Tab-separated table of C-alpha atoms and ligand atoms in Angstrom:
chain	number	residue	atom	x	y	z
A	1392	UNK	CA	-0.001	0.170	-0.129
A	1393	UNK	CA	1.483	3.314	-0.605
A	1394	UNK	CA	2.571	5.110	2.312
A	1395	UNK	CA	0.722	8.455	3.117
A	1396	UNK	CA	2.698	11.423	3.253
A	1397	UNK	CA	1.756	14.889	4.781
A	1398	UNK	CA	0.124	17.596	3.072
A	1399	UNK	CA	2.171	20.076	0.968
A	1400	UNK	CA	3.154	23.342	2.650
A	1401	UNK	CA	2.825	21.435	6.116
A	1402	UNK	CA	5.457	20.689	8.293
A	1403	UNK	CA	6.663	17.880	11.022
A	1404	UNK	CA	8.202	19.585	13.770
A	1405	UNK	CA	10.536	16.922	15.124
A	1406	UNK	CA	12.753	16.768	18.236
A	1407	UNK	CA	15.461	18.217	18.498
A	1408	UNK	CA	13.841	21.323	16.493
A	1409	UNK	CA	10.908	21.330	18.672
A	1410	UNK	CA	12.987	22.603	21.347
A	1411	UNK	CA	13.478	25.876	19.503
A	1412	UNK	CA	9.854	26.297	19.301
A	1413	UNK	CA	9.627	25.879	23.260
A	1414	UNK	CA	12.583	28.167	23.435
A	1415	UNK	CA	10.690	31.070	21.483
A	1416	UNK	CA	7.320	30.436	22.759
A	1417	UNK	CA	8.880	30.900	26.588
A	1418	UNK	CA	10.463	34.135	25.616
A	1419	UNK	CA	7.445	35.314	23.809
A	1420	UNK	CA	5.507	34.648	27.206
A	1421	UNK	CA	8.016	36.268	29.227
A	1422	UNK	CA	7.993	39.556	27.045
A	1423	UNK	CA	3.824	39.459	27.012
A	1424	UNK	CA	4.000	39.208	30.715
A	1425	UNK	CA	6.104	42.227	30.993
A	1426	UNK	CA	3.339	44.176	28.778
A	1427	UNK	CA	0.418	42.830	30.665
A	1428	UNK	CA	-0.923	40.641	28.050
A	1429	UNK	CA	-2.593	37.535	28.787
A	1430	UNK	CA	-3.054	34.655	26.507
A	1431	UNK	CA	-6.129	33.999	24.541
A	1432	UNK	CA	-6.950	30.720	22.673
A	1433	UNK	CA	-9.446	30.707	20.049
A	1434	UNK	CA	-11.062	28.083	17.959
A	1435	UNK	CA	-8.898	26.615	15.066
A	1436	UNK	CA	-12.049	27.051	12.468
A	1437	UNK	CA	-14.684	29.810	12.208
A	1438	UNK	CA	-17.919	30.601	10.341
A	1439	UNK	CA	-16.354	31.689	6.546
A	1440	UNK	CA	-17.971	34.972	7.073
A	1441	UNK	CA	-15.905	36.323	9.944
A	1442	UNK	CA	-12.896	35.996	7.568
A	1443	UNK	CA	-14.659	37.394	4.754
A	1444	UNK	CA	-15.881	40.356	6.552
A	1445	UNK	CA	-13.268	40.558	9.012
A	1446	UNK	CA	-10.426	40.220	6.340
A	1447	UNK	CA	-12.132	41.556	3.468
A	1448	UNK	CA	-13.552	39.760	0.133
A	1449	UNK	CA	-10.757	41.489	-1.929
A	1450	UNK	CA	-7.617	40.494	-0.209
A	1451	UNK	CA	-5.890	37.595	-1.544
A	1452	UNK	CA	-6.424	35.707	1.516
A	1453	UNK	CA	-10.067	35.471	0.973
A	1454	UNK	CA	-10.650	35.736	-2.675
A	1455	UNK	CA	-7.845	32.325	-2.873
A	1456	UNK	CA	-6.447	31.140	0.013
A	1457	UNK	CA	-8.837	29.914	2.552
A	1458	UNK	CA	-9.469	26.110	3.546
A	1459	UNK	CA	-13.050	26.778	3.271
A	1460	UNK	CA	-15.515	23.616	3.600
A	1461	UNK	CA	-19.182	22.931	4.351
A	1462	UNK	CA	-19.801	20.725	7.638
A	1463	UNK	CA	-22.794	18.046	7.714
A	1464	UNK	CA	-25.209	20.990	8.230
A	1465	UNK	CA	-24.178	22.814	5.076
A	1466	UNK	CA	-22.572	25.706	7.144
A	1467	UNK	CA	-19.496	27.225	5.240
A	1468	UNK	CA	-16.415	26.914	8.023
A	1469	UNK	CA	-13.326	28.085	7.266
A	1470	UNK	CA	-9.738	27.272	8.854
A	1471	UNK	CA	-8.327	30.236	10.443
A	1472	UNK	CA	-6.176	31.824	8.033
A	1473	UNK	CA	-5.204	34.904	10.709
A	1474	UNK	CA	-6.285	35.381	14.076
A	1475	UNK	CA	-7.193	39.095	14.566
A	1476	UNK	CA	-10.958	38.845	13.146
A	1477	UNK	CA	-11.180	35.676	15.673
A	1478	UNK	CA	-10.056	37.747	18.564
A	1479	UNK	CA	-12.161	40.656	18.042
A	1480	UNK	CA	-14.942	37.983	17.950
A	1481	UNK	CA	-14.280	36.591	20.932
A	1482	UNK	CA	-13.916	39.977	22.685
A	1483	UNK	CA	-17.517	41.101	21.255
A	1484	UNK	CA	-19.164	37.753	22.157
A	1485	UNK	CA	-17.567	37.398	25.650
A	1486	UNK	CA	-18.356	41.042	26.289
A	1487	UNK	CA	-14.544	41.416	27.271
A	1488	UNK	CA	-15.045	45.116	27.072
A	1489	UNK	CA	-17.609	45.540	29.881
A	1490	UNK	CA	-14.919	43.671	32.103
A	1491	UNK	CA	-12.073	46.083	31.390
A	1492	UNK	CA	-11.813	48.825	29.185
A	1493	UNK	CA	-8.176	47.831	27.628
A	1494	UNK	CA	-7.883	44.231	27.345
A	1495	UNK	CA	-4.117	43.132	25.921
A	1496	UNK	CA	-4.621	39.766	24.425
A	1497	UNK	CA	-1.972	37.649	22.839
A	1498	UNK	CA	-1.907	34.333	20.824
A	1499	UNK	CA	0.307	31.771	19.701
A	1500	UNK	CA	-1.206	29.776	17.204
A	1501	UNK	CA	-1.443	27.714	13.805
A	1502	UNK	CA	-2.688	29.344	10.392
A	1503	UNK	CA	-3.798	27.834	7.536
A	1504	UNK	CA	-3.736	29.393	3.839
A	1505	UNK	CA	-3.657	27.735	0.290
A	1506	UNK	CA	-0.719	29.537	-0.828
A	1507	UNK	CA	2.317	28.212	-3.356
A	1508	UNK	CA	4.752	26.697	-0.829
A	1509	UNK	CA	8.489	27.742	-0.771
A	1510	UNK	CA	10.849	28.756	1.886
A	1511	UNK	CA	9.104	31.144	4.501
A	1512	UNK	CA	5.629	30.257	3.080
A	1513	UNK	CA	3.747	27.182	4.325
A	1514	UNK	CA	0.025	26.355	3.973
A	1515	UNK	CA	-0.217	25.439	7.823
A	1516	UNK	CA	2.191	28.071	9.728
A	1517	UNK	CA	2.351	29.766	13.093
A	1518	UNK	CA	1.952	33.194	14.275
A	1519	UNK	CA	2.412	35.244	17.509
A	1520	UNK	CA	0.406	37.797	17.738
A	1521	UNK	CA	-1.125	40.708	20.025
A	1522	UNK	CA	-4.424	42.849	20.219
A	1523	UNK	CA	-4.331	46.005	22.248
A	1524	UNK	CA	-8.266	46.331	22.523
A	1525	UNK	CA	-10.293	49.698	23.735
A	1526	UNK	CA	-7.326	52.386	23.625
A	1527	UNK	CA	-7.412	55.062	20.941
A	1528	UNK	CA	-4.137	56.866	21.794
A	1529	UNK	CA	-1.105	56.835	19.830
A	1530	UNK	CA	0.878	55.159	22.991
A	1531	UNK	CA	-1.094	51.911	22.306
A	1532	UNK	CA	0.171	51.862	18.662
A	1533	UNK	CA	3.917	52.501	19.880
A	1534	UNK	CA	3.747	49.966	22.752
A	1535	UNK	CA	2.932	47.227	20.329
A	1536	UNK	CA	5.640	48.162	18.405
A	1537	UNK	CA	8.273	48.147	21.480
A	1538	UNK	CA	6.736	44.817	22.345
A	1539	UNK	CA	7.432	43.389	19.248
A	1540	UNK	CA	10.978	45.013	19.205
A	1541	UNK	CA	12.022	43.539	22.675
A	1542	UNK	CA	10.801	40.077	21.647
A	1543	UNK	CA	13.076	40.119	18.642
A	1544	UNK	CA	16.049	41.554	21.182
A	1545	UNK	CA	15.426	39.231	23.680
A	1546	UNK	CA	15.847	36.766	21.247
A	1547	UNK	CA	19.384	38.194	20.209
A	1548	UNK	CA	18.021	39.140	16.802
A	1549	UNK	CA	20.275	41.734	15.285
A	1550	UNK	CA	19.464	41.734	11.735
A	1551	UNK	CA	15.910	43.449	11.435
A	1552	UNK	CA	13.892	46.801	10.977
A	1553	UNK	CA	11.023	48.660	11.477
A	1554	UNK	CA	8.985	50.236	8.714
A	1555	UNK	CA	5.820	52.640	9.405
A	1556	UNK	CA	3.481	54.519	7.585
A	1557	UNK	CA	0.101	55.916	8.361
A	1558	UNK	CA	-3.247	55.051	6.456
A	1559	UNK	CA	-5.046	58.025	7.795
A	1560	UNK	CA	-8.415	57.998	9.068
A	1561	UNK	CA	-11.636	57.957	6.539
A	1562	UNK	CA	-11.335	60.987	5.926
A	1563	UNK	CA	-7.662	61.376	4.919
A	1564	UNK	CA	-8.489	58.152	2.818
A	1565	UNK	CA	-11.136	59.384	0.688
A	1566	UNK	CA	-8.807	62.476	0.192
A	1567	UNK	CA	-6.061	60.459	-0.992
A	1568	UNK	CA	-7.673	57.689	-2.770
A	1569	UNK	CA	-8.771	60.238	-5.244
A	1570	UNK	CA	-5.341	61.777	-5.679
A	1571	UNK	CA	-3.758	58.680	-6.041
A	1572	UNK	CA	-6.454	58.001	-8.891
A	1573	UNK	CA	-5.955	61.055	-10.499
A	1574	UNK	CA	-2.078	60.067	-10.612
A	1575	UNK	CA	-2.619	56.716	-11.924
A	1576	UNK	CA	-5.414	57.344	-14.679
A	1577	UNK	CA	-3.115	58.829	-17.547
A	1578	UNK	CA	-0.530	55.632	-16.799
A	1579	UNK	CA	-3.393	52.931	-16.177
A	1580	UNK	CA	-2.124	50.897	-19.455
A	1581	UNK	CA	1.239	50.601	-17.887
A	1582	UNK	CA	-0.027	48.996	-14.614
A	1583	UNK	CA	0.056	45.092	-14.463
A	1584	UNK	CA	-3.189	43.539	-14.831
A	1585	UNK	CA	-3.923	43.165	-11.098
A	1586	UNK	CA	-3.084	46.943	-10.583
A	1587	UNK	CA	-5.601	47.740	-13.092
A	1588	UNK	CA	-8.031	45.816	-11.588
A	1589	UNK	CA	-7.390	47.155	-8.415
A	1590	UNK	CA	-7.815	50.824	-9.913
A	1591	UNK	CA	-11.634	50.835	-9.198
A	1592	UNK	CA	-11.907	48.563	-6.273
A	1593	UNK	CA	-8.998	49.165	-3.903
A	1594	UNK	CA	-6.744	51.616	-5.527
A	1595	UNK	CA	-4.776	51.933	-1.946
A	1596	UNK	CA	-3.473	48.262	-2.690
A	1597	UNK	CA	-1.531	49.457	-6.184
A	1598	UNK	CA	1.041	50.778	-3.617
A	1599	UNK	CA	1.723	47.275	-2.555
A	1600	UNK	CA	2.595	45.745	-5.605
A	1601	UNK	CA	5.854	44.628	-6.593
A	1602	UNK	CA	5.940	44.897	-10.248
A	1603	UNK	CA	9.133	46.186	-11.824
A	1604	UNK	CA	7.202	48.383	-14.182
A	1605	UNK	CA	4.336	49.358	-11.056
A	1606	UNK	CA	7.609	50.209	-9.085
A	1607	UNK	CA	8.557	52.702	-11.528
A	1608	UNK	CA	5.067	54.545	-11.517
A	1609	UNK	CA	4.576	54.445	-8.029
A	1610	UNK	CA	7.815	55.861	-7.402
A	1611	UNK	CA	6.526	59.275	-7.948
A	1612	UNK	CA	2.796	58.531	-6.275
A	1613	UNK	CA	1.505	60.951	-4.110
A	1614	UNK	CA	2.098	60.191	-0.483
A	1615	UNK	CA	-0.881	59.616	1.759
A	1616	UNK	CA	1.192	61.117	4.578
A	1617	UNK	CA	0.583	64.614	2.710
A	1618	UNK	CA	-3.123	63.932	2.938
A	1619	UNK	CA	-3.637	63.205	6.408
A	1620	UNK	CA	-6.273	64.823	8.353
A	1621	UNK	CA	-4.996	67.097	11.266
A	1622	UNK	CA	-6.281	64.005	13.608
A	1623	UNK	CA	-4.514	61.564	11.958
A	1624	UNK	CA	-1.334	63.484	11.617
A	1625	UNK	CA	-0.958	64.399	14.894
A	1626	UNK	CA	-1.827	60.595	15.936
A	1627	UNK	CA	1.176	59.496	13.569
A	1628	UNK	CA	3.526	62.339	14.829
A	1629	UNK	CA	2.848	61.218	18.535
A	1630	UNK	CA	3.329	57.443	17.811
A	1631	UNK	CA	6.853	58.320	15.988
A	1632	UNK	CA	7.882	60.799	18.614
A	1633	UNK	CA	7.359	57.879	21.339
A	1634	UNK	CA	9.638	55.685	19.177
A	1635	UNK	CA	12.231	58.279	19.086
A	1636	UNK	CA	11.932	59.030	22.705
A	1637	UNK	CA	12.719	55.190	23.309
A	1638	UNK	CA	15.474	54.875	21.003
A	1639	UNK	CA	13.549	52.995	18.144
A	1640	UNK	CA	15.277	53.142	14.727
A	1641	UNK	CA	12.562	53.275	12.108
A	1642	UNK	CA	11.988	53.877	8.419
A	1643	UNK	CA	8.843	55.278	6.812
A	1644	UNK	CA	7.371	53.568	4.040
A	1645	UNK	CA	5.037	55.402	2.084
A	1646	UNK	CA	3.916	52.737	0.232
A	1647	UNK	CA	3.264	50.528	3.188
A	1648	UNK	CA	-0.388	50.557	3.182
A	1649	UNK	CA	-3.252	48.215	4.774
A	1650	UNK	CA	-5.926	48.488	1.409
A	1651	UNK	CA	-9.048	47.761	3.594
A	1652	UNK	CA	-11.061	50.806	5.073
A	1653	UNK	CA	-11.245	49.331	8.308
A	1654	UNK	CA	-7.666	49.755	8.956
A	1655	UNK	CA	-6.870	53.323	10.503
A	1656	UNK	CA	-3.696	55.308	11.207
A	1657	UNK	CA	-0.805	53.533	11.935
A	1658	UNK	CA	0.544	50.350	9.746
A	1659	UNK	CA	3.870	48.615	10.175
A	1660	UNK	CA	6.172	45.966	9.274
A	1661	UNK	CA	9.095	44.154	10.930
A	1662	UNK	CA	11.437	43.095	8.531
A	1663	UNK	CA	14.328	40.289	8.973
A	1664	UNK	CA	17.497	41.406	6.953
A	1665	UNK	CA	18.401	38.264	6.037
A	1666	UNK	CA	15.255	36.449	4.583
A	1667	UNK	CA	15.302	36.971	0.782
A	1668	UNK	CA	11.848	37.393	-0.370
A	1669	UNK	CA	9.967	36.468	2.196
A	1670	UNK	CA	11.242	39.147	4.323
A	1671	UNK	CA	8.312	40.072	6.558
A	1672	UNK	CA	8.675	39.032	10.036
A	1673	UNK	CA	5.367	40.550	10.901
A	1674	UNK	CA	2.836	43.096	10.374
A	1675	UNK	CA	0.121	45.280	12.227
A	1676	UNK	CA	-1.153	48.175	12.822
A	1677	UNK	CA	-4.583	49.895	14.029
A	1678	UNK	CA	-7.986	48.698	13.065
A	1679	UNK	CA	-10.521	50.701	14.575
A	1680	UNK	CA	-13.448	49.995	12.345
A	1681	UNK	CA	-12.725	46.132	12.225
A	1682	UNK	CA	-15.118	45.458	15.049
A	1683	UNK	CA	-18.341	47.458	13.531
A	1684	UNK	CA	-17.527	45.164	10.450
A	1685	UNK	CA	-18.203	41.978	12.134
A	1686	UNK	CA	-21.128	43.100	14.069
A	1687	UNK	CA	-20.377	45.611	16.821
A	1688	UNK	CA	-22.719	48.366	17.184
A	1689	UNK	CA	-19.889	50.805	17.926
A	1690	UNK	CA	-16.220	51.169	16.920
A	1691	UNK	CA	-13.799	49.556	19.023
A	1692	UNK	CA	-10.361	50.866	18.914
A	1693	UNK	CA	-7.503	48.507	18.416
A	1694	UNK	CA	-4.030	47.959	17.347
A	1695	UNK	CA	-1.866	44.561	17.019
A	1696	UNK	CA	0.347	42.963	14.908
A	1697	UNK	CA	0.843	39.049	13.936
A	1698	UNK	CA	4.375	37.723	13.214
A	1699	UNK	CA	5.438	34.501	11.766
A	1700	UNK	CA	7.430	31.709	14.123
A	1701	UNK	CA	8.539	29.808	10.826
A	1702	UNK	CA	10.372	32.831	9.618
A	1703	UNK	CA	11.672	33.817	13.035
A	1704	UNK	CA	13.194	30.805	13.289
A	1705	UNK	CA	15.015	30.949	9.908
A	1706	UNK	CA	16.223	34.334	10.786
A	1707	UNK	CA	17.574	33.105	14.270
A	1708	UNK	CA	19.411	30.265	12.557
A	1709	UNK	CA	21.169	32.554	10.099
A	1710	UNK	CA	22.267	34.306	13.271
A	1711	UNK	CA	22.872	31.046	15.089
A	1712	UNK	CA	21.084	32.083	17.803
A	1713	UNK	CA	19.476	29.366	19.418
A	1714	UNK	CA	21.228	28.329	22.840
A	1715	UNK	CA	22.659	24.647	22.898
A	1716	UNK	CA	19.567	22.589	23.300
A	1717	UNK	CA	19.305	20.569	26.721
A	1718	UNK	CA	19.395	16.911	26.757
A	1719	UNK	CA	16.706	15.727	28.542
A	1720	UNK	CA	17.665	12.717	29.941
A	1721	UNK	CA	19.493	12.341	33.095
A	1722	UNK	CA	20.158	8.553	33.418
A	1723	UNK	CA	19.778	5.505	31.663
A	1724	UNK	CA	19.269	2.561	33.626
A	1725	UNK	CA	20.723	-0.614	32.312
A	1726	UNK	CA	19.665	-3.797	33.777
A	1727	UNK	CA	19.878	-7.807	33.132
A	1728	UNK	CA	16.419	-8.821	32.768
A	1729	UNK	CA	14.541	-10.752	35.220
A	1730	UNK	CA	14.748	-8.990	38.700
A	1731	UNK	CA	17.263	-6.657	37.581
A	1732	UNK	CA	14.729	-5.487	35.122
A	1733	UNK	CA	11.798	-5.051	37.116
A	1734	UNK	CA	13.928	-3.119	40.277
A	1735	UNK	CA	15.352	-1.096	37.651
A	1736	UNK	CA	11.654	-0.134	36.372
A	1737	UNK	CA	10.637	0.496	40.096
A	1738	UNK	CA	13.606	2.615	40.687
A	1739	UNK	CA	12.883	4.595	37.722
A	1740	UNK	CA	9.363	5.415	38.941
A	1741	UNK	CA	10.691	6.778	42.152
A	1742	UNK	CA	13.694	8.935	40.528
A	1743	UNK	CA	11.291	10.680	38.172
A	1744	UNK	CA	8.975	11.578	41.338
A	1745	UNK	CA	12.096	13.727	42.015
A	1746	UNK	CA	11.905	15.370	38.765
A	1747	UNK	CA	14.859	13.329	37.223
A	1748	UNK	CA	14.373	12.118	33.843
A	1749	UNK	CA	15.121	8.476	33.254
A	1750	UNK	CA	15.446	5.849	30.686
A	1751	UNK	CA	15.110	2.208	30.909
A	1752	UNK	CA	15.273	-0.575	28.584
A	1753	UNK	CA	12.046	-1.395	26.815
A	1754	UNK	CA	13.435	-3.607	24.251
A	1755	UNK	CA	14.907	-6.359	26.260
A	1756	UNK	CA	18.744	-5.952	25.051
A	1757	UNK	CA	21.899	-7.066	25.741
A	1758	UNK	CA	24.066	-4.348	27.994
A	1759	UNK	CA	26.380	-3.474	25.150
A	1760	UNK	CA	23.438	-2.259	23.063
A	1761	UNK	CA	21.682	-0.585	26.480
A	1762	UNK	CA	24.717	1.099	26.915
A	1763	UNK	CA	24.926	2.387	23.162
A	1764	UNK	CA	21.404	3.384	23.451
A	1765	UNK	CA	22.418	5.219	26.749
A	1766	UNK	CA	25.013	6.944	24.701
A	1767	UNK	CA	22.642	7.654	21.689
A	1768	UNK	CA	19.982	9.188	24.068
A	1769	UNK	CA	22.272	11.761	25.276
A	1770	UNK	CA	21.843	10.437	28.877
A	1771	UNK	CA	24.514	12.043	31.611
A	1772	UNK	CA	24.562	9.030	33.558
A	1773	UNK	CA	23.980	5.403	32.924
A	1774	UNK	CA	23.257	2.958	36.031
A	1775	UNK	CA	24.009	-0.656	35.965
A	1776	UNK	CA	21.986	-2.668	37.845
A	1777	UNK	CA	22.414	-6.296	38.531
A	1778	UNK	CA	21.718	-8.964	41.020
A	1779	UNK	CA	24.936	-8.045	42.819
A	1780	UNK	CA	24.063	-4.331	42.922
A	1781	UNK	CA	20.423	-5.070	44.358
A	1782	UNK	CA	21.776	-6.980	46.962
A	1783	UNK	CA	24.361	-4.923	47.840
A	1784	UNK	CA	22.284	-1.838	47.770
A	1785	UNK	CA	25.082	-0.142	45.376
A	1786	UNK	CA	25.674	0.448	42.074
A	1787	UNK	CA	28.106	2.000	39.354
A	1788	UNK	CA	27.026	5.369	38.046
A	1789	UNK	CA	28.706	6.070	34.826
A	1790	UNK	CA	29.039	9.702	33.904
A	1791	UNK	CA	28.879	9.334	30.357
A	1792	UNK	CA	30.081	13.051	29.724
A	1793	UNK	CA	33.275	12.998	31.550
A	1794	UNK	CA	33.917	9.020	31.224
A	1795	UNK	CA	33.897	8.653	34.978
A	1796	UNK	CA	32.560	6.475	37.165
A	1797	UNK	CA	31.544	6.187	40.833
A	1798	UNK	CA	30.010	4.182	43.298
A	1799	UNK	CA	26.361	5.265	44.671
A	1800	UNK	CA	24.152	3.937	47.474
A	1801	UNK	CA	20.866	3.158	45.533
A	1802	UNK	CA	19.127	5.049	48.513
A	1803	UNK	CA	21.144	8.209	47.715
A	1804	UNK	CA	21.009	8.056	43.855
A	1805	UNK	CA	18.556	10.770	43.706
A	1806	UNK	CA	20.809	13.364	45.645
A	1807	UNK	CA	23.742	12.531	43.493
A	1808	UNK	CA	22.066	13.171	40.308
A	1809	UNK	CA	20.380	16.326	41.560
A	1810	UNK	CA	23.761	17.448	42.614
A	1811	UNK	CA	25.326	16.742	39.685
A	1812	UNK	CA	23.166	19.128	37.754
A	1813	UNK	CA	24.453	22.148	39.585
A	1814	UNK	CA	28.025	21.064	38.395
B	2419	LIG	P1	-0.174	38.507	7.349
B	2419	LIG	O1	-0.891	37.854	8.566
B	2419	LIG	O2	-0.025	38.223	6.376
B	2419	LIG	O3	0.131	39.849	8.159
B	2419	LIG	O4	1.316	37.677	8.207
B	2419	LIG	C1	2.011	38.239	9.129
B	2419	LIG	C2	3.106	37.348	9.434
B	2419	LIG	O5	2.633	35.671	9.510
B	2419	LIG	C3	3.883	37.421	8.087
B	2419	LIG	O6	4.822	38.536	8.378
B	2419	LIG	C4	4.716	36.342	8.156
B	2419	LIG	O7	6.224	36.333	8.953
B	2419	LIG	C5	4.024	35.127	8.565
B	2419	LIG	N1	3.053	34.581	7.530
B	2419	LIG	C6	2.025	34.910	6.708
B	2419	LIG	N2	2.027	34.085	5.738
B	2419	LIG	C7	2.965	33.003	6.039
B	2419	LIG	C8	3.139	31.435	5.561
B	2419	LIG	N3	2.047	31.368	4.184
B	2419	LIG	N4	3.847	30.930	5.683
B	2419	LIG	C9	4.577	31.126	6.523
B	2419	LIG	N5	4.377	32.444	7.465
B	2419	LIG	C10	3.545	33.241	6.895
C-alpha cells in the first residue's frame, strides 16, 4: 500500500527542533507578561463570514487562499487564516470590553492559507500576535511596536528593522484615494493586470505591488502622509515621537498600506534582514473600524500585530541564536532482565517523582546494546543494575560525559544526580 505523506506546505516539527519552538514560546510569554498581555485561545475554525468580512473579500487571503468547507449541516466554515478577526469576535461575544476597558490579548497559534509553498511560505504556519483592544491613544500603537522589538531583541536578533506609515482615518483616505487615482489615470495602461483591476475596487492596494514596471510608476505617486487629516497627522507624529524617545530606529515607508477601509492610522512591519524574498517577520497596525465590520454596534479602537514563527526561526538560525539544546535525559538504567529489570523499572519510577528524567530498557536488549542506547539518548549518566548491585544496595554510576565512574548507594541516587546538575 502507498505510504501516506504529509500535506504539501505543512511541516512535522521533530525533536530536537521542537526545542527551538519551546525556547521561542517561553521568551514570547515572558515578554508578553512584561507588557501585561494575557493569552487567548480561539477555535481553529470559524464561520467563513467572519474572515470574509473581517479580512475583506478583496484580499488574496479571502479570494483565493482560505481552506473553506461545508460541515454536515451545510454551514460554511474556514480554518483560520489569521487571528485578529477571531480575537475581536471573541472579545465582542464574551463582552470583554465590559470587564475591562483595555484588553491586552496575545496568541500563539497555527494558521492556514492555501498559498504556493516555498521557503518561509507554508500552508500551515504559526503566528504569535497581540491585540490591544480599547485604547485609541497613539501610546497603544507604539507600545505594540516596542513589544515586538523587545521580543526580537530578547531572542538576540540583530538583523531586523521596522517600517512604518499611516493610512490615516476615513477622511484622509477619501482625499488620498482620489489624488492617487488622478495620478494613476494617465498611466493606467502601463500598470500590471492586477493593479488595473484594483484601480476601481481598491486603489490603495496598488501601492503594494512588487511588479517592476508598477514600481517605477509608483515611485513618484502622491504620499498618503501628505493627505492626512489634522487628527491622523497628530496621531502619527505622536507614535513616531514615542518611538524616538524610546530609541527605536525606523524607516517611513510611504507604500506600506493596509488596503481595507477598517484599517486606520498606524501601519507597520518588522523586516528580517537576511530572509530574502519572504522578508516580512510580522506586520500590524490599527484597525479601529474592524469590530463594526463583524457586528459591533460601535467602533472598538484596537491595534496589534501578527508575526510568523517559522520565519523567525529561519532568521535566528541565520544568526546562530539558539542556545545549545538541553539533553533531557539524566540517567539511563541498564539491567540484565528478570529481577534486575523489575527493580530498575521501580527505581526509575521513584527517581521520576524527584524531577529526574530516566530511561529504562524497553526492548530487552543486551547490556552492550543498552549502553549504546544510553549514549545515543544523550543521557548524562548510566546506572548498571544487576543482582549483585541489588543485594549490596550499591551500583556503579557512569558519567557518560566525563567518562568517569563512581559507586553510589542506591538510596542516595536521586541526591547524587540532582547534585550533578549544579556542576
Ligand atoms: P499577515 O497575517 O499576512 O500580515 O502575516 C504576518 C506574518 O505571518 C508575516 O510577516 C509572516 O512572518 C507570517 N506569515 C504569513 N503568511 C505566511 C505563510 N504562508 N507561511 C509562513 N509565514 C507566514
